XYZ file of C-alpha atoms in Angstrom:
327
model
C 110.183 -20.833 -52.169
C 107.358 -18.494 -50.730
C 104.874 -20.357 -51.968
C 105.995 -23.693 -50.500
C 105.920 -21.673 -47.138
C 102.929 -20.443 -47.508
C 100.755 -23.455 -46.472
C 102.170 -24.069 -42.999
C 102.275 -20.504 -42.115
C 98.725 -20.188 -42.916
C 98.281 -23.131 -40.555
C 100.480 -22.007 -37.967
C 98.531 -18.738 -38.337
C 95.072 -20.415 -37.759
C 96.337 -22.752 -34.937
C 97.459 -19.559 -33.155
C 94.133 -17.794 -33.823
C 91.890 -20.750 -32.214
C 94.721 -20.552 -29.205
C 93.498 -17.490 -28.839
C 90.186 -18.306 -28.813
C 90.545 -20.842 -26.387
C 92.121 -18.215 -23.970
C 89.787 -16.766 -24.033
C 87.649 -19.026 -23.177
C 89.451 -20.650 -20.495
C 91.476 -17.435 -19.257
C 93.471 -19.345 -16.703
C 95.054 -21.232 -19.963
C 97.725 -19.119 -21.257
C 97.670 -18.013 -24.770
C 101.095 -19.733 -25.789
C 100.460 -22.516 -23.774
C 97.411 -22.999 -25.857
C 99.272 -22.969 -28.777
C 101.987 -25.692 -27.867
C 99.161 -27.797 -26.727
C 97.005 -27.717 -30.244
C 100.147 -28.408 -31.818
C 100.910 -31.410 -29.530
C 97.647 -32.981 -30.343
C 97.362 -32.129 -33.920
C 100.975 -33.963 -33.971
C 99.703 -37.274 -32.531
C 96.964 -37.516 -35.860
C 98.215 -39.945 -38.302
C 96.184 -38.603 -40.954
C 97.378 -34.680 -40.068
C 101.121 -35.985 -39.714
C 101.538 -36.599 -43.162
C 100.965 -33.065 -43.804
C 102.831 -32.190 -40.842
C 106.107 -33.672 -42.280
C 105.253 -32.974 -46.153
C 103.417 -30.072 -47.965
C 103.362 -28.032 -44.335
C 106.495 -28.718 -43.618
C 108.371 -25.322 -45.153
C 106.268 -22.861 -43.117
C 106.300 -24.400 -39.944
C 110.012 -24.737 -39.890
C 109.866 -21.414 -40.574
C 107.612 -20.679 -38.064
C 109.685 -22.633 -35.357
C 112.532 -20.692 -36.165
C 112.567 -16.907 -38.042
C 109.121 -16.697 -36.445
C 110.648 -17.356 -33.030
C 113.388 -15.511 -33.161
C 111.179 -12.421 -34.149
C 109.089 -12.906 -31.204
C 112.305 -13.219 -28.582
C 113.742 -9.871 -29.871
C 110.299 -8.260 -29.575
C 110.249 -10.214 -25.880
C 112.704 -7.272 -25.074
C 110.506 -4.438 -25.454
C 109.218 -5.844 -22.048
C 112.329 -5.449 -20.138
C 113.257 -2.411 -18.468
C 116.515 -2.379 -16.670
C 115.048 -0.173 -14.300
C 112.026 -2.249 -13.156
C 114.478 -4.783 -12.656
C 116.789 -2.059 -10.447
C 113.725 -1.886 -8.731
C 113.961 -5.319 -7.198
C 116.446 -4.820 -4.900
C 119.822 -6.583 -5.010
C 119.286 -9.299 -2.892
C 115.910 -10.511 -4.769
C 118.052 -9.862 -8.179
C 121.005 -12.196 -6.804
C 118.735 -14.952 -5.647
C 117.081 -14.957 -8.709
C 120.018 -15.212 -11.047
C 121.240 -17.727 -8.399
C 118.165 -19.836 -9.313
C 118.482 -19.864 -12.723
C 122.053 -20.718 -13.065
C 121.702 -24.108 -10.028
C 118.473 -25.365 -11.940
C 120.186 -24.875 -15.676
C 123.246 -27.078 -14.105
C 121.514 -29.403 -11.855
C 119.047 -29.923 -15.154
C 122.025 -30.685 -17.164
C 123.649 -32.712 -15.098
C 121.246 -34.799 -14.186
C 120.123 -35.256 -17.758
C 123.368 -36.465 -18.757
C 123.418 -38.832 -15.748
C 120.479 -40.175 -17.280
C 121.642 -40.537 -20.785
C 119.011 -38.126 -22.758
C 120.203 -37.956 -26.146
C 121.712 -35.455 -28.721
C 121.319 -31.650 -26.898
C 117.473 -32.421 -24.856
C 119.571 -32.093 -21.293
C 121.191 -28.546 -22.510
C 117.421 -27.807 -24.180
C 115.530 -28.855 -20.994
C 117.705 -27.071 -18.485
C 117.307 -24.100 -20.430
C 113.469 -24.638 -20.464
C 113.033 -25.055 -16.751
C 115.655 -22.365 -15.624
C 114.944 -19.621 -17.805
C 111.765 -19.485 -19.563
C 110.198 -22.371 -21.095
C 109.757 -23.100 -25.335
C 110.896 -19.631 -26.121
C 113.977 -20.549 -24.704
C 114.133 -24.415 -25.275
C 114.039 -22.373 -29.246
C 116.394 -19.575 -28.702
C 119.052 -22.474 -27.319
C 118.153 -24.746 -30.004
C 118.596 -22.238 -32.295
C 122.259 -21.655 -30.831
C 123.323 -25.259 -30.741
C 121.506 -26.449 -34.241
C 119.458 -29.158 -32.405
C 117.626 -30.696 -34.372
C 113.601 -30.359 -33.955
C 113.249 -34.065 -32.541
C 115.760 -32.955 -29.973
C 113.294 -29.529 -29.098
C 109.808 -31.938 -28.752
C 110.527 -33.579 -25.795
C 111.980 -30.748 -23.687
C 108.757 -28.633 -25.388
C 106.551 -31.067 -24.085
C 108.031 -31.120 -20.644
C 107.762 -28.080 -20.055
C 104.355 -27.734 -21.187
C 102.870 -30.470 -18.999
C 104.969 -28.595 -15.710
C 104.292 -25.113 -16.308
C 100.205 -26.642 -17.042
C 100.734 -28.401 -13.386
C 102.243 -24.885 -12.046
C 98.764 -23.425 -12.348
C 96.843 -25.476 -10.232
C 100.086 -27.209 -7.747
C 101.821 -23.465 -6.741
C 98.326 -21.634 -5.861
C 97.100 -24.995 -3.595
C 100.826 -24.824 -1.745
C 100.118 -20.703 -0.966
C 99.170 -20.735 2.282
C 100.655 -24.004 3.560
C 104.048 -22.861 3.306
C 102.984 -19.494 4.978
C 103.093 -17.176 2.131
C 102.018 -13.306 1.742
C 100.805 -12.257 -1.579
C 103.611 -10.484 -2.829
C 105.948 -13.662 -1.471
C 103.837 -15.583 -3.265
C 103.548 -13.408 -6.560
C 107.990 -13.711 -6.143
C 107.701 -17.294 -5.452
C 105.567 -17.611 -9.300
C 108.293 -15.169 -10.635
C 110.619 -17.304 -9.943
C 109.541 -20.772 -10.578
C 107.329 -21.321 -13.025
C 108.466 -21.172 -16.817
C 106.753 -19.181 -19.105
C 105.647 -15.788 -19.103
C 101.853 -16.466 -20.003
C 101.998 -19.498 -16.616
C 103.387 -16.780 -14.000
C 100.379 -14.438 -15.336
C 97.978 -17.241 -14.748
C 99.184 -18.663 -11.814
C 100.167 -15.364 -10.253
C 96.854 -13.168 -11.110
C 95.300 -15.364 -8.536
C 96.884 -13.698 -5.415
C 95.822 -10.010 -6.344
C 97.752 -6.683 -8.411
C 100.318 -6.674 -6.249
C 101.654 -10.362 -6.580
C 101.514 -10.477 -10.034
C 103.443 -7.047 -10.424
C 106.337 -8.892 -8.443
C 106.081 -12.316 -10.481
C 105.964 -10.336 -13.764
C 109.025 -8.617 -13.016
C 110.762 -11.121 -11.407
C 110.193 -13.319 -14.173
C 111.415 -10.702 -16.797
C 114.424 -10.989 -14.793
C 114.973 -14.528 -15.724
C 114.137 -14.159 -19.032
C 116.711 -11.289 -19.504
C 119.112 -14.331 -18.412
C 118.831 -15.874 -22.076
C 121.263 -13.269 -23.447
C 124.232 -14.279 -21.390
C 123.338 -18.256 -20.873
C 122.808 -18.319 -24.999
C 126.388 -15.841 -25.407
C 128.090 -18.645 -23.129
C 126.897 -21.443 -25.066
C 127.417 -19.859 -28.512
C 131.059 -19.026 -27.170
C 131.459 -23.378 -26.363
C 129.695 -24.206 -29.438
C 132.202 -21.590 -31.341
C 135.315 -23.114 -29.990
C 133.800 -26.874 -30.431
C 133.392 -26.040 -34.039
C 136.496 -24.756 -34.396
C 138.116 -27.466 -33.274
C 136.047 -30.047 -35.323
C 135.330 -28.502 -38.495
C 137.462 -24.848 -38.677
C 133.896 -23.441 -38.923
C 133.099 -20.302 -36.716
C 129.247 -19.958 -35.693
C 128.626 -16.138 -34.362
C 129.509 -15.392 -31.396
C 126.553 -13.840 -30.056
C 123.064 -14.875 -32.448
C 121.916 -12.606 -34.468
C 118.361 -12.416 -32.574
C 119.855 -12.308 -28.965
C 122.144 -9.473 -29.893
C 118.436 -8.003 -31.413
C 116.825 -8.979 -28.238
C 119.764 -6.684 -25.474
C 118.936 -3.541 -27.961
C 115.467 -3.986 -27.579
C 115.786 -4.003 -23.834
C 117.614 -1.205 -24.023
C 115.404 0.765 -26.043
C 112.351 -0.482 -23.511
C 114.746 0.687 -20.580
C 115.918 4.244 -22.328
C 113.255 5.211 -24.904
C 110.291 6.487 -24.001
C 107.876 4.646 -26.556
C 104.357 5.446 -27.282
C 101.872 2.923 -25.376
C 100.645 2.249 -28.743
C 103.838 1.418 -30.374
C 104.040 -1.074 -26.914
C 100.560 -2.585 -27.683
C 101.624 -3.652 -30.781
C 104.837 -4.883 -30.564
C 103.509 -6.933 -27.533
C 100.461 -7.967 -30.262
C 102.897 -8.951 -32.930
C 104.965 -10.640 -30.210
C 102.578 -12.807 -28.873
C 100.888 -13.913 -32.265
C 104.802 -14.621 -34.058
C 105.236 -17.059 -30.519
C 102.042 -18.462 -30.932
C 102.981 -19.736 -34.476
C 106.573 -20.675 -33.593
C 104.922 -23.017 -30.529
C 102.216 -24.750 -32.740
C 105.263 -25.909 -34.936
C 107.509 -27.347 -32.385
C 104.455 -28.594 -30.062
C 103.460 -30.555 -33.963
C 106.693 -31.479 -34.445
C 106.411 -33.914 -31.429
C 105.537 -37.566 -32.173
C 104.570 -39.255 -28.544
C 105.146 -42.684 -30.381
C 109.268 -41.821 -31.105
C 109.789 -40.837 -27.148
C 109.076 -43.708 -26.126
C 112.338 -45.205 -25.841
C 113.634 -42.335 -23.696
C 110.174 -41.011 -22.363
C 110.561 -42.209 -18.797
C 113.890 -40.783 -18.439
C 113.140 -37.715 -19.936
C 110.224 -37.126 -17.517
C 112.297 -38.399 -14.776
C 114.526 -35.147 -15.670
C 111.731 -32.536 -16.200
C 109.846 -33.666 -12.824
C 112.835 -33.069 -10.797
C 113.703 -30.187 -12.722
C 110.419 -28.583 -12.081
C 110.853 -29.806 -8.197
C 114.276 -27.854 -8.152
C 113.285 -24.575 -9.427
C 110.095 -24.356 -7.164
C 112.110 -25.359 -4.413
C 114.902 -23.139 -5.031
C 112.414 -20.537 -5.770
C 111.012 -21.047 -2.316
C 114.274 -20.438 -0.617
C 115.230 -17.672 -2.684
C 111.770 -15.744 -1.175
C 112.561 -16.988 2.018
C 115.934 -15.083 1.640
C 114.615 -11.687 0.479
């Protein structure tokens, strides 16, 4: 069993290496967003796909999934609660505010539009909280399968790409300080690595605020994957007498390593490389679910699926916007 893993991991491993190169290279690319990408366009190979889906297959599904869920508990050492505090109530109400109208409005509107299987529950969760790690962590929850993850992964590659260039060029139009704008980041673009990016560009003191504000949304995966693990429970109950856990194993993993970040005073270098280990573990889980997508299978629900992640990505900047405009 190991050794049929082997292969892919050792792929996955590579692909996150030259991601890293690449960043940096071009540091305005983030490091994870690097990785998706590679694996996007290593997907779309005929002659790589047969690998893909045969001798690599073992150890990048376990790279899309144990790896993952390693690298959202270590996510946690991140968060302190008292960073957070820090925020005030108002910008810590507006924010949670934003997450939970973009995760319904995404849902909804992905159902209006007929996406298949879980992609509108796997998109909303995407958009609203932050990006592939969560699109994995929910697909995780819900047992999607890994067609349903590509699109959404894609999606929310191509917006949180567009984030880079579109938020800085709308800065001073809409009349923005730094630190607004640095919030504004925090609380609309999607990944981690994209609000560093985006957010560096306005000075220390922006990207502070986005940093934290955007730790604030990702500390909203614990109770948005707890509520859906709670419906998927009682669905499965009802269907099939099974009982899924309550909370998932790696979310529960993920509050006590916030906890520990928020009440234990670690050693910087204990920090450094748990944040290494982190980011390398993601890197590997996004190569596999960016090569698990296959442009030429979307295209029967492509344009509706885009139709969702564009207005999805509209939603939360917008909402974003207000939620600034309110603290």
């Amino acid at each position: 069993m190991v050794r049929e893993r082997m292969p892919g991991l050792a792929v996955a491993a590579a692909a996150a290496a030259i991601a890293w190169l690449v960043h940096l290279t071009l540091p305005a690319l983030p490091l994870l967003t690097a990785a998706v990408a590679i694996g996007i366009v290593v997907g779309q190979v005929p002659a790589v796909q047969r690998w893909l889906d045969g001798a690599l297959a073992p150890g990048l599904k376990v790279a899309s999934r144990s790896l993952l869920r390693v690298g959202i508990v270590l996510l946690g050492l991140k968060l302190s609660l008292f960073d957070i505090a820090d925020l005030g109530w108002v910008t810590i109400l507006t924010t949670v505010a934003v997450v939970v109208l973009t995760f319904v409005g995404t849902i909804g509107l992905g159902r209006a539009l007929g996406l298949p299987g879980h992609q509108p529950l796997l998109v909303a969760s995407g958009f609203a909280i932050c990006g592939a790690s969560a699109i994995g962590a929910m697909g995780s929850t819900v047992r999607a399968r890994d067609e349903d993850q590509a699109v959404p992964v894609a999606l929310v590659t191509l917006c949180g790409t567009l984030a880079i260039a579109v938020l800085p060029a709308l800065w001073h139009p809409l009349g923005l300080d730094a630190v607004q704008f640095g919030h504004w980041v925090g609380a609309g673009v999607h990944d981690v690595g994209q609000v560093v990016a985006t957010a560096q560009l306005a000075g220390p003191a922006a990207l502070a605020v986005a940093v934290v504000v955007k730790l604030t949304r990702v500390l909203m995966l614990a109770p948005m994957v707890a509520i859906t693990a709670a419906v998927e429970r009682r669905r499965h109950v009802a269907t099939s007498g099974s009982r899924p856990p309550v909370v998932p194993l790696f979310i529960a993993g993920f509050v006590v390593a916030v906890l520990v970040a928020t009440f234990v005073p670690l050693p910087e270098a204990v920090l450094s490389a748990a944040d290494a280990v982190q980011t390398a573990v993601l890197a590997m889980a996004l190569f596999a679910l960016g090569a698990s997508i296959r442009f030429a299978d979307l295209a029967a629900t492509g344009w509706r699926a885009l139709v969702v992640g564009l207005t999805s990505w509209v939603l939360v900047a917008a909402l974003a916007y207000g939620a600034v405009l309110l603290g």
